[in-house]
Coordinates of C-alpha atoms and ligand atoms in Angstrom, one line a residue:
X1 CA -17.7 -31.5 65.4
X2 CA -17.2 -27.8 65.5
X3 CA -20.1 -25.2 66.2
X4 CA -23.4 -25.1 64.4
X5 CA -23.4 -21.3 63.2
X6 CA -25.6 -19.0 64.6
X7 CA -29.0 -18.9 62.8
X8 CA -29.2 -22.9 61.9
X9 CA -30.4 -25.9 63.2
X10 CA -27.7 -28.9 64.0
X11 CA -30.2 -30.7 61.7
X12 CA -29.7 -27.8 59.0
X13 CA -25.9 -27.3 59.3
X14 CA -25.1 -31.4 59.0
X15 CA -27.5 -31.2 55.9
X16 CA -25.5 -28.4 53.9
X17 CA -21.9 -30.1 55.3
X18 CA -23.4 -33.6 53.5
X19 CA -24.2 -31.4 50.5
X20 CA -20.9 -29.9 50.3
X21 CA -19.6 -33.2 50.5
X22 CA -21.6 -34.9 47.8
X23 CA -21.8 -31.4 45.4
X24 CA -19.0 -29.4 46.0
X25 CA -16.6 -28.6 43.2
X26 CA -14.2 -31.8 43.9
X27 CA -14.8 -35.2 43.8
X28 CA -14.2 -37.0 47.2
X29 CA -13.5 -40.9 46.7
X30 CA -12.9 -43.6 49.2
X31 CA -10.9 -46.8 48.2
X32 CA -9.2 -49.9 49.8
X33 CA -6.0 -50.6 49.5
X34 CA -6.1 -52.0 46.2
X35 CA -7.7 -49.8 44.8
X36 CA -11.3 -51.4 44.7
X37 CA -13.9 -48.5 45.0
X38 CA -15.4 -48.0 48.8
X39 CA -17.4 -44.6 48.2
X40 CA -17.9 -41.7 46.0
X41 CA -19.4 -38.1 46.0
X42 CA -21.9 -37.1 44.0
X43 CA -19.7 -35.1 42.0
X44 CA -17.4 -37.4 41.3
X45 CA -20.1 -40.0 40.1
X46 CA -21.6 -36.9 37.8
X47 CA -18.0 -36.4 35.9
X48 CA -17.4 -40.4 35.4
X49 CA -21.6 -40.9 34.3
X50 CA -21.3 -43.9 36.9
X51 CA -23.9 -44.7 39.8
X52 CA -22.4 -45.8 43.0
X53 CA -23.4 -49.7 42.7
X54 CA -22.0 -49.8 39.6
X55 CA -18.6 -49.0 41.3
X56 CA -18.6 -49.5 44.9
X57 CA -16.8 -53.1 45.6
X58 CA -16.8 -53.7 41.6
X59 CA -14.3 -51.5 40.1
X60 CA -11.1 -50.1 41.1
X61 CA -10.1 -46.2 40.7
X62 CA -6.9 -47.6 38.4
X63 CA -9.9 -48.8 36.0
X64 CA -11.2 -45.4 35.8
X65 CA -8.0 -44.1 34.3
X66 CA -6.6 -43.7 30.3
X67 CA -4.1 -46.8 30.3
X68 CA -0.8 -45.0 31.5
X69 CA -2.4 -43.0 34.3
X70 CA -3.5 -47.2 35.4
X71 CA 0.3 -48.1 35.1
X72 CA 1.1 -44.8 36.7
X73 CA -0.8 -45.1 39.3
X74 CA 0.2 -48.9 40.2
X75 CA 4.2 -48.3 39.5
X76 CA 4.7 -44.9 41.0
X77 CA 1.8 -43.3 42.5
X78 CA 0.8 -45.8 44.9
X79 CA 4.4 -47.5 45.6
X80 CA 4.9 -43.3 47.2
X81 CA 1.9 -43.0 48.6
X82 CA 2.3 -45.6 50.6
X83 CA 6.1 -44.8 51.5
X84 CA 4.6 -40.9 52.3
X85 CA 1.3 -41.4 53.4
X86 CA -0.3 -38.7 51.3
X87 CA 0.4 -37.1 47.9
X88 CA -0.5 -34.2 46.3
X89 CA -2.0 -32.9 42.6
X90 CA -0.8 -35.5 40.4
X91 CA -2.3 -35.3 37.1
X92 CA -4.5 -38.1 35.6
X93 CA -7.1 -38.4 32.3
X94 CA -10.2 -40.2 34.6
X95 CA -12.2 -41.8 31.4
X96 CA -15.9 -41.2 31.4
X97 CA -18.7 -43.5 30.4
X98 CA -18.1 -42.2 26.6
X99 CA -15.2 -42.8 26.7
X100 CA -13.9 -38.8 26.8
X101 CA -11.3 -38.1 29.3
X102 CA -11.4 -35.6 32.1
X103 CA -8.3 -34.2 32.8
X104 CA -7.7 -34.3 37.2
X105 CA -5.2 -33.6 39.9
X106 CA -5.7 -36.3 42.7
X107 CA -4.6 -35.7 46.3
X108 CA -4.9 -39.0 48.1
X109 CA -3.9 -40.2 52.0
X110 CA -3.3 -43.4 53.1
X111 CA -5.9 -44.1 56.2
X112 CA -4.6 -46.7 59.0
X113 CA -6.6 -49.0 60.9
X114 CA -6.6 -48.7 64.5
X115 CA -3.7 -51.8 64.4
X116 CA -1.4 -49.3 62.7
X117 CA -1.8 -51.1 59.2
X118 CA -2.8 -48.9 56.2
X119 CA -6.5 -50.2 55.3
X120 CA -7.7 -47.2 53.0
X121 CA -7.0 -44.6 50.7
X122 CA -9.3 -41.2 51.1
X123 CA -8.7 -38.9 48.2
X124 CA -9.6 -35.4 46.8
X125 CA -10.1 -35.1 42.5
X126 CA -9.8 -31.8 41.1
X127 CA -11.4 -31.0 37.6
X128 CA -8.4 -29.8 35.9
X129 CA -9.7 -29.3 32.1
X130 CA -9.3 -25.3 32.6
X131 CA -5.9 -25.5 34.0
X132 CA -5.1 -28.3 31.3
X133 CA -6.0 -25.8 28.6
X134 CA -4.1 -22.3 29.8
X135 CA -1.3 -24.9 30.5
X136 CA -1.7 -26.2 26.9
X137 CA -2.2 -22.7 25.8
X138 CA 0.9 -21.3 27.5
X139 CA 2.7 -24.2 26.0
X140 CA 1.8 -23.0 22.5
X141 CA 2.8 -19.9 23.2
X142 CA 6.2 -20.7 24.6
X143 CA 6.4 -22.6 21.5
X144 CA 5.5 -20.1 19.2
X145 CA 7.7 -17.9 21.2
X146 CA 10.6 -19.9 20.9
X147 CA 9.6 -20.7 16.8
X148 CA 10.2 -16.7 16.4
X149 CA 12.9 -16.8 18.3
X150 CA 14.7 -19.5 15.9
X151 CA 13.5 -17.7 12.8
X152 CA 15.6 -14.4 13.8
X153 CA 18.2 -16.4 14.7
X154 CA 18.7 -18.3 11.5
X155 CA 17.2 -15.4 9.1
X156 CA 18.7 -14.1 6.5
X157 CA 17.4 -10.5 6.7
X158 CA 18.6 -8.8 9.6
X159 CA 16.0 -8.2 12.3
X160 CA 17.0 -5.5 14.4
X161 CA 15.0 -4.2 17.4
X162 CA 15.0 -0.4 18.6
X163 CA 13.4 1.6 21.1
X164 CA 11.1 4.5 20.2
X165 CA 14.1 6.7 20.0
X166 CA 15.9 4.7 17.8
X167 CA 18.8 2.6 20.6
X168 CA 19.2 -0.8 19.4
X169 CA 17.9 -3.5 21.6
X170 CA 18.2 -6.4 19.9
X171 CA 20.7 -7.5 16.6
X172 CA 20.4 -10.6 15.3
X173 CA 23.0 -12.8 13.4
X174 CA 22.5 -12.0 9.9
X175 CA 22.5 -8.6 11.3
X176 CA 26.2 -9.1 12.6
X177 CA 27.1 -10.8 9.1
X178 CA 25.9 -7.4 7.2
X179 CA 27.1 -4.8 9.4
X180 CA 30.1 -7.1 10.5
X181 CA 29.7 -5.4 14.5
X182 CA 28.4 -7.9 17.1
X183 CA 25.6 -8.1 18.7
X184 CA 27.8 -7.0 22.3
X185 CA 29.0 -4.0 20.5
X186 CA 25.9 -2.6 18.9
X187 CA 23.5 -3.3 21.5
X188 CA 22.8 0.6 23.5
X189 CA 23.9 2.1 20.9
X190 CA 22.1 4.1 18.0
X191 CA 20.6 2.9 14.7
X192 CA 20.7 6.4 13.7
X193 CA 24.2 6.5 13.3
X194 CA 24.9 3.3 11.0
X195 CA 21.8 3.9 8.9
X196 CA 21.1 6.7 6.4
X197 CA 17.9 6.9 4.9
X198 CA 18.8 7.4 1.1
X199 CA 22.4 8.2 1.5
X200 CA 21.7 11.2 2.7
X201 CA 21.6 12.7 6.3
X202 CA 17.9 13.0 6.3
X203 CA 15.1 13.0 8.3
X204 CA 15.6 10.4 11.2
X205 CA 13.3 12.8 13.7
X206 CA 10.5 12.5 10.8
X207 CA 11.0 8.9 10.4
X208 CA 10.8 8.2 14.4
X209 CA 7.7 10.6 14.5
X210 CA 6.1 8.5 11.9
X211 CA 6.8 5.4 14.1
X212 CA 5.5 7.2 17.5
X213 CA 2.2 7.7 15.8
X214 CA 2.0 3.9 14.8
X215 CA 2.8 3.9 10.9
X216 CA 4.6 1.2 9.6
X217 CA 7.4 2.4 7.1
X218 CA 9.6 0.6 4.0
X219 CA 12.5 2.8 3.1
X220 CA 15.9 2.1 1.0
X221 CA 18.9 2.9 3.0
X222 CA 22.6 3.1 3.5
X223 CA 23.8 1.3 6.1
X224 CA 27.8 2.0 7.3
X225 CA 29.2 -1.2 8.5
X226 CA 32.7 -2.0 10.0
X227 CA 35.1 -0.5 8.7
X228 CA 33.0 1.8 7.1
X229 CA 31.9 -0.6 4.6
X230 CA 28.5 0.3 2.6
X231 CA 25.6 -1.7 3.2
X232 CA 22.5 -1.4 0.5
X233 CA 19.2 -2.2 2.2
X234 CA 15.5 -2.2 2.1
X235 CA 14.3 -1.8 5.5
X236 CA 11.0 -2.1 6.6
X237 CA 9.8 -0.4 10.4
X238 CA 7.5 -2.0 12.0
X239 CA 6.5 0.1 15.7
X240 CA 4.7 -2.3 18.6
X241 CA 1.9 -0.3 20.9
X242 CA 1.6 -1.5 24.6
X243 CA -1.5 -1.3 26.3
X244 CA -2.1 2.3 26.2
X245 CA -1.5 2.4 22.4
X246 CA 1.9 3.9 23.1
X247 CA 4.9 2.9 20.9
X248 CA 6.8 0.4 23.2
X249 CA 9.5 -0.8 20.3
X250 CA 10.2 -0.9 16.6
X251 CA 11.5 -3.6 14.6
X252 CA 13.5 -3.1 11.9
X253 CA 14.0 -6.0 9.2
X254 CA 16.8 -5.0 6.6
X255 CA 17.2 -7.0 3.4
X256 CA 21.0 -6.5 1.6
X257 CA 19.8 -5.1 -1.9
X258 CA 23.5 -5.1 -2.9
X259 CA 22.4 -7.8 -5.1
X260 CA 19.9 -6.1 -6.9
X261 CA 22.1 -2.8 -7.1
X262 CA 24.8 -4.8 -9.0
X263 CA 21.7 -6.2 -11.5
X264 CA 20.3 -2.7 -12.2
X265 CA 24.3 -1.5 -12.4
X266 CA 25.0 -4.4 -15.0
X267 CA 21.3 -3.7 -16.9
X268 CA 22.9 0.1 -17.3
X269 CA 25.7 -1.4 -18.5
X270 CA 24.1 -3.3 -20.7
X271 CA 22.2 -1.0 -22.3
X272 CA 24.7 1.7 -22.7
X273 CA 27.1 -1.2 -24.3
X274 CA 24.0 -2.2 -26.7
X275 CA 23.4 0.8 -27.7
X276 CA 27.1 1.7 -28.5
X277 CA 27.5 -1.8 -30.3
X278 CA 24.0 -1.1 -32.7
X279 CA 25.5 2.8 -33.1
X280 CA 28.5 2.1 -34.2
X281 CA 28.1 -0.7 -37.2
X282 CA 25.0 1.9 -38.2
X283 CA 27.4 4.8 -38.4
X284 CA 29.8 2.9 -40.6
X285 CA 26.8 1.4 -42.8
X286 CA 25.7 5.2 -43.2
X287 CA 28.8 6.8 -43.5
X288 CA 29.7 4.6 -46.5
X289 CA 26.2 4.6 -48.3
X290 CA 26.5 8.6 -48.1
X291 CA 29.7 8.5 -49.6
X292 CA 28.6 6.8 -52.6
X293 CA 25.5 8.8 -52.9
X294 CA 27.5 11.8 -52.8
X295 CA 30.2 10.7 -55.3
X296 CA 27.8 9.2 -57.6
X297 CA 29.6 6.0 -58.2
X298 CA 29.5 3.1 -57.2
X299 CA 32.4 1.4 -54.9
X300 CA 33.5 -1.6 -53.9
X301 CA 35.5 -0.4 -50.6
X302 CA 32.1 1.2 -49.5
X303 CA 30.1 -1.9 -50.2
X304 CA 32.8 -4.1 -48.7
X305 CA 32.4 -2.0 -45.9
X306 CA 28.9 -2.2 -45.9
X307 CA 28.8 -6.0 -45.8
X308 CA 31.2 -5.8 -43.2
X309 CA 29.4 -3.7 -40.7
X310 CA 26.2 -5.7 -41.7
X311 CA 27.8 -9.0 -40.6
X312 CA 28.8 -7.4 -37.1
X313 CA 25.1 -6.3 -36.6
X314 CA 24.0 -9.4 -37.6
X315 CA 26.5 -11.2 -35.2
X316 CA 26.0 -9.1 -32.3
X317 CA 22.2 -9.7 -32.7
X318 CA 22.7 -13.6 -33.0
X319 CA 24.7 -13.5 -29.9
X320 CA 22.1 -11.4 -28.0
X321 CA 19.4 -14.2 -29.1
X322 CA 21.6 -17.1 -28.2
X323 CA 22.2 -15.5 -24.9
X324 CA 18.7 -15.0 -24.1
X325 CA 17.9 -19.2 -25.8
X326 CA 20.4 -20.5 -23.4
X327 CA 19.4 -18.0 -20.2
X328 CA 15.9 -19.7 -21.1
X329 CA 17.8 -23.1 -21.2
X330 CA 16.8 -23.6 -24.8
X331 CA 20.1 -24.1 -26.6
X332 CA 19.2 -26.4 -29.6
X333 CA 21.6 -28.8 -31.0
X334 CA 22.1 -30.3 -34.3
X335 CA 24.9 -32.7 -33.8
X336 CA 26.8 -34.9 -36.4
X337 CA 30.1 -36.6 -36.7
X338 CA 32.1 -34.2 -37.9
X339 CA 36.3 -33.6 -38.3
X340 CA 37.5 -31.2 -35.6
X341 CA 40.3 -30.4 -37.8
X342 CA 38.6 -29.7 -40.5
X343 CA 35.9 -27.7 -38.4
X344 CA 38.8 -25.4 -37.1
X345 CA 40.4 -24.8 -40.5
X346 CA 36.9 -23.8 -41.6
X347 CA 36.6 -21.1 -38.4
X348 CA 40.1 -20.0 -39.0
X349 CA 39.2 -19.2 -42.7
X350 CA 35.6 -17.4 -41.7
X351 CA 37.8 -14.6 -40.2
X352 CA 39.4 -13.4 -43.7
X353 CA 41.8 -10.7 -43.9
X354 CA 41.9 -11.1 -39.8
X355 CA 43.1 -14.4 -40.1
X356 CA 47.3 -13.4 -41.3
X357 CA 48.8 -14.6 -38.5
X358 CA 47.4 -17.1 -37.5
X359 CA 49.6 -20.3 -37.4
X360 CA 47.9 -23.7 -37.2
X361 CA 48.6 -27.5 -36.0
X362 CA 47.0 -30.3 -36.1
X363 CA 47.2 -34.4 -36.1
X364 CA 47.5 -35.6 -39.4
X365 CA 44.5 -38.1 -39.1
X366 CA 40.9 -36.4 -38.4
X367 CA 40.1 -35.8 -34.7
X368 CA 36.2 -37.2 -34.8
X369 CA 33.8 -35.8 -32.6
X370 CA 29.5 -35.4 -32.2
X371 CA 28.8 -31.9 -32.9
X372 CA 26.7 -29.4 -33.9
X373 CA 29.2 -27.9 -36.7
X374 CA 27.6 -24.6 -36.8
X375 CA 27.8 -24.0 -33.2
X376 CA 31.0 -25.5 -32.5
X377 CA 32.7 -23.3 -35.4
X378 CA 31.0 -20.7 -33.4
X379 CA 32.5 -20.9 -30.3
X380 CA 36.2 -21.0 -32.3
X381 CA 35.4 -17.9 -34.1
X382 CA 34.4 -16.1 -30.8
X383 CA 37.6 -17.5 -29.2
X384 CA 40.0 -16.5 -32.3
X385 CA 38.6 -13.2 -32.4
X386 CA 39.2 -12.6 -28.4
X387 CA 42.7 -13.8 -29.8
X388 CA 43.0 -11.0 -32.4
X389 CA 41.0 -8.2 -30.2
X390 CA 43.2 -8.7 -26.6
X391 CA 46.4 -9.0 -28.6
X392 CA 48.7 -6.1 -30.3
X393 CA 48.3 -5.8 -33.6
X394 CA 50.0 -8.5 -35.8
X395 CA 51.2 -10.7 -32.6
X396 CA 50.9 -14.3 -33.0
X397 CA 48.2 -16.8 -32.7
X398 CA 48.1 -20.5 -32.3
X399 CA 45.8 -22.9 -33.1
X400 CA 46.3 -26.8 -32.4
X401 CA 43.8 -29.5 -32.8
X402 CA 44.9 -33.0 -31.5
X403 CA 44.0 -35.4 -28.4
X404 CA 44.2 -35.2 -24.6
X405 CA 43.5 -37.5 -22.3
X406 CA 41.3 -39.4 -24.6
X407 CA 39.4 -36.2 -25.3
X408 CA 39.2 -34.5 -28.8
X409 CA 41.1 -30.9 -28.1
X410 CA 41.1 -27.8 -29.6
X411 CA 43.5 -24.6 -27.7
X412 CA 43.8 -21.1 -29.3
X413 CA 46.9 -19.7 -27.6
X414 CA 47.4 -16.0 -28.0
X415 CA 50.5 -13.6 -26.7
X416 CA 47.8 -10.6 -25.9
X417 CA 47.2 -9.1 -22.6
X418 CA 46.4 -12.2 -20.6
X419 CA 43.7 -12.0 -17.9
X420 CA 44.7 -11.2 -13.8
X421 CA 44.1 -13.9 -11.7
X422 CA 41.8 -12.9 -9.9
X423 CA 39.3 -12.0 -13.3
X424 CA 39.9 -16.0 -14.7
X425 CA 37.4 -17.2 -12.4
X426 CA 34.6 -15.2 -13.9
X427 CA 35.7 -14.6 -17.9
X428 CA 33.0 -17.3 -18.5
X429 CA 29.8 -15.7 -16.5
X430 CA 27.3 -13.2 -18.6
X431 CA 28.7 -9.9 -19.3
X432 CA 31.5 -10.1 -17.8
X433 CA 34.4 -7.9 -19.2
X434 CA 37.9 -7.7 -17.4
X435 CA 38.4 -4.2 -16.2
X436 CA 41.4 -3.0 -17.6
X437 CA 40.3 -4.2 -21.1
X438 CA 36.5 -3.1 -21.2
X439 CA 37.0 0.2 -22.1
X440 CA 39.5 -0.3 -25.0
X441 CA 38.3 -2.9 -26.9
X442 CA 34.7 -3.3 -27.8
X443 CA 32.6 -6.7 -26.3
X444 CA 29.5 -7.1 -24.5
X445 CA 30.9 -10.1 -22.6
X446 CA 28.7 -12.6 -23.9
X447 CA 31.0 -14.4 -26.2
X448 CA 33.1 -16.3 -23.4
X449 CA 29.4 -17.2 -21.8
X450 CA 27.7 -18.4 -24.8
X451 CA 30.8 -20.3 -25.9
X452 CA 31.1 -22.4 -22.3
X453 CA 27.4 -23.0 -22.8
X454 CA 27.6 -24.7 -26.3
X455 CA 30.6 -26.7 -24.8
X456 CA 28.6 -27.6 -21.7
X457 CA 25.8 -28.9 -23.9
X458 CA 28.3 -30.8 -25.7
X459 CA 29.5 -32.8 -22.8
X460 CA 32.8 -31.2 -23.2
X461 CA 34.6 -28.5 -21.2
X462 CA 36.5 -25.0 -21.5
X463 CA 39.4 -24.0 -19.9
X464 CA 41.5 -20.9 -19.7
X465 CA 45.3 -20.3 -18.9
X466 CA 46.5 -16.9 -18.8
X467 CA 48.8 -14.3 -17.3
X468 CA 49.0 -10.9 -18.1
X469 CA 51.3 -9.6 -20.3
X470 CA 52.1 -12.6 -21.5
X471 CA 49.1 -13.8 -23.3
X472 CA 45.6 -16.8 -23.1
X473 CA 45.3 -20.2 -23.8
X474 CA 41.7 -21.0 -24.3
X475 CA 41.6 -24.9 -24.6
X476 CA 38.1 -26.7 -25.9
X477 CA 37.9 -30.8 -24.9
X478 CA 35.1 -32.4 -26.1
X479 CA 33.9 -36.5 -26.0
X480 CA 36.2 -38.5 -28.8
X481 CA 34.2 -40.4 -31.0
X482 CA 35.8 -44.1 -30.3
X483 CA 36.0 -45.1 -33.8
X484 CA 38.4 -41.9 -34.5
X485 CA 41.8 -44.2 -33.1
X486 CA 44.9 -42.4 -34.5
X487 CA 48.3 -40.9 -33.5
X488 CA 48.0 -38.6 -30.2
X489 CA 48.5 -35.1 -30.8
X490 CA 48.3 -32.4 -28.2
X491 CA 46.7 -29.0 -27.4
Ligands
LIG1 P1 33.8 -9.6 -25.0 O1 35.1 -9.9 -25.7 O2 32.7 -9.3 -25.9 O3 34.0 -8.6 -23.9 P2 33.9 -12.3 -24.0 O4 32.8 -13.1 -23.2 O5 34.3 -13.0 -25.2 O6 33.3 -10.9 -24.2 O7 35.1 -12.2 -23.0 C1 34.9 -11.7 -21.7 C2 36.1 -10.9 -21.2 O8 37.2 -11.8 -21.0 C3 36.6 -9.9 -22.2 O9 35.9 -8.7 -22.0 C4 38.1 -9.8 -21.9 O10 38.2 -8.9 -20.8 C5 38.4 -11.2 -21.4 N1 39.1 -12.0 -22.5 C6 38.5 -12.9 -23.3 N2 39.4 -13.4 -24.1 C7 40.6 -12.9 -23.8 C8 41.9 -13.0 -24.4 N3 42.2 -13.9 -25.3 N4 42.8 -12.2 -23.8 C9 42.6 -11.4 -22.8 N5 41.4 -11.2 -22.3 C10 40.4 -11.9 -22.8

């Protein structure tokens, strides 16, 4: 036994030792070799709500434990201590008399008899339900941390990170994909130089200012990319404080508004082609009711005339309508059996005057399909007046109405200015107008749209051949009706 300290009694100083032993902030526990509890401190009886006689020679530690700290402790803890003699801080759950667990670390060493033979273990619980928790909560952070991580990785806005003078720190992927530099070549360099606020070289020194006093800003910019490419975005600054309330970084998350660009391009496109399509019908309507006020008679060219430009107003209108019905997916059918034949003759002879050279084919016997015979002679009057309006004047048309492939066919064939390869793909999306044509002849680029749409909702399709210069096949299938048997024709 070491010294009694000055200033206490033997008596005194073996007192306060036991009461360390029984109070202090770890339970001590004694057990045999198989576990079976010997002795416990007072501490350790407080955290399991036991008294000693209910333990001591009854139970064994192993019982004390959640079921896999038991088959822990009998399959790994105890097989080492016994190969080491002593182990340190393994975690446990000891179960209290509720039934709520107390997280530990146990240090236990194997104690030998005077023979040499291990008779005893002696060992040490720590409450561990603090540590348990910062470890839990460090967990969750790492976790979070690595969430954020994953969602700049795989976002599709560009999240950028710069100092407080504007060097880029961090780039992520979708950052790469805009700008097309990589993360290795950006990185050190400034954000300054590939970002403009408003296309203009403005005021970067205001903008960081803003950020050193803490404000968050949203500006649209122009961002220069590889090979100088322009890059549309909305980017938001976001500047991080440390401690001190000092701006420590920025982040910068950039969202490509080239989308929305093209939309407001095509809605002023729109607009200026509406316009010129309502102005121009109106002018003739005018200019011809004029003329017959002013001459006092009546005639029939300037009525003619009249009618005519009426019908285009009226036709542009119903197209405007049916585009918006079938953007809203409410394209209405009124289907019948009707003669394809019979339905392109009909569409041929809506066109009038317009209609001169048109040369037609057809099978002999009708070509029978389910249709909606307003619609359908709809879609042959947009596609034989795209004939007409991307041909020279008085060049040949062809129209043949037969079967394909066990599908009822209708083709319009024209030797007009055909359509470059690389436009096909899109003559059948909204608004669309090939470039070279768009100025020349008048169209909205709706009728192409509207006209796959009624065929869509016909179960049928619409296809295009064409090469410019040399003219456009714009072929129409559609579902047979199976009693309609007779002699295959083609398209
Ligand atoms: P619009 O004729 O009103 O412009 P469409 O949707 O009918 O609209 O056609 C879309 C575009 O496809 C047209 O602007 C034109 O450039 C091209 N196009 C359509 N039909 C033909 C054709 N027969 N020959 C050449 N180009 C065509």
């Amino acid at each position: 036994m070491t010294d009694v300290p000055g200033g206490l009694t033997e008596e005194a100083w073996r007192a306060s030792l036991a009461d360390l032993y029984e109070h202090g902030p770890c339970g001590y526990l004694f057990t045999h070799i198989d576990g079976v509890i010997l002795q416990a401190n007072r501490t350790l009886l407080d955290w399991t709500g036991l008294a000693i006689d209910d333990l001591a020679g009854k139970r064994r530690f192993q019982d004390l434990l959640t079921l896999p700290g038991k088959i822990f402790y009998e399959n790994q803890f105890f097989p080492l201590l016994r190969l080491q003699g002593s182990i340190k801080e393994v975690a446990f759950d000891l179960v209290r008399e509720g039934g709520e667990p107390l997280p530990v670390l146990v240090s236990s060493m194997l104690r030998n008899n005077d023979a040499g033979e291990p008779y005893m273990v002696a060992s040490a619980i720590f409450d561990a339900s603090d540590r348990r928790a910062y470890e839990q909560e460090l967990l969750r952070s790492r976790k979070s941390a690595e969430q954020l991580a994953s969602i700049v990785r795989f976002s599709s806005d560009a999240i950028v990170g710069i100092s407080p003078t504007g060097m880029i720190q961090t780039w992520n992927g979708a950052a790469s994909t805009m700008f097309g530099y990589a993360e290795q070549q950006i990185v050190g360099t400034s954000l300054v130089d590939i970002l403009v606020p408003g296309g203009n070289q403005t005021d970067w020194p205001g903008i960081l200012g803003k950020l050193g006093e803490g404000h968050s800003i949203q500006l649209e910019m122009v961002g220069r990319g590889a090979d100088d490419v322009r890059v549309d975005v909305s980017a938001g600054f976001t500047p991080h404080l440390d401690l001190l309330g000092r701006v420590e970084s920025v982040s910068v998350i950039m969202r490509d508004i080239a989308e929305r660009r093209e939309i407001e391009r095509i809605q002023q496109e729109f607009l200026a082609v509406t316009v010129h399509e309502l102005r121009s019908p109106l002018t003739g309507i005018k200019g011809n009711a004029q003329l017959m006020k002013r001459r006092e008679e009546y005639s029939n060219r300037s009525v003619d005339a009249i009618i005519s430009e009426t019908g285009r107003l009226e036709r542009f209108i119903n197209d405007l309508l049916l585009a918006s019905q079938i953007q809203n997916d409410r394209l209405a059918l009124a289907q019948e059996e009707l003669d394809l034949v019979a339905t392109a003759r009909g569409a041929i002879d809506s066109l009038g005057r317009e209609d001169a050279g048109i040369r037609f084919h057809s099978d002999s016997s009708p070509v029978m399909v389910y249709a909606d015979p307003h619609r359908l002679s709809q879609v042959l009057v947009n596609l034989l007046t795209n004939a007409i309006k991307y041909s020279p004047k008085g060049a040949g048309v062809t129209v043949r109405v037969g079967r394909t492939g066990g599908k009822a066919c209708v083709s319009v064939e024209d030797q007009g200015v055909g359509i470059p390869a690389d436009a096909l793909p899109h003559v059948f999306d909204r608004f669309f107008r090939v470039g070279n044509t768009s100025g020349q002849v008048q169209g909205l680029g709706l009728g192409l749209y509207i006209s796959r749409r009624i065929v869509d909702a016909h179960g049928g399709q619409i296809e295009v051949e064409s090469q410019p210069a040399r003219g456009s096949t714009f072929t129409v299938k559609l579902p047979l009706l199976r009693h309609a048997a007779g002699a295959p024709g083609n398209c």
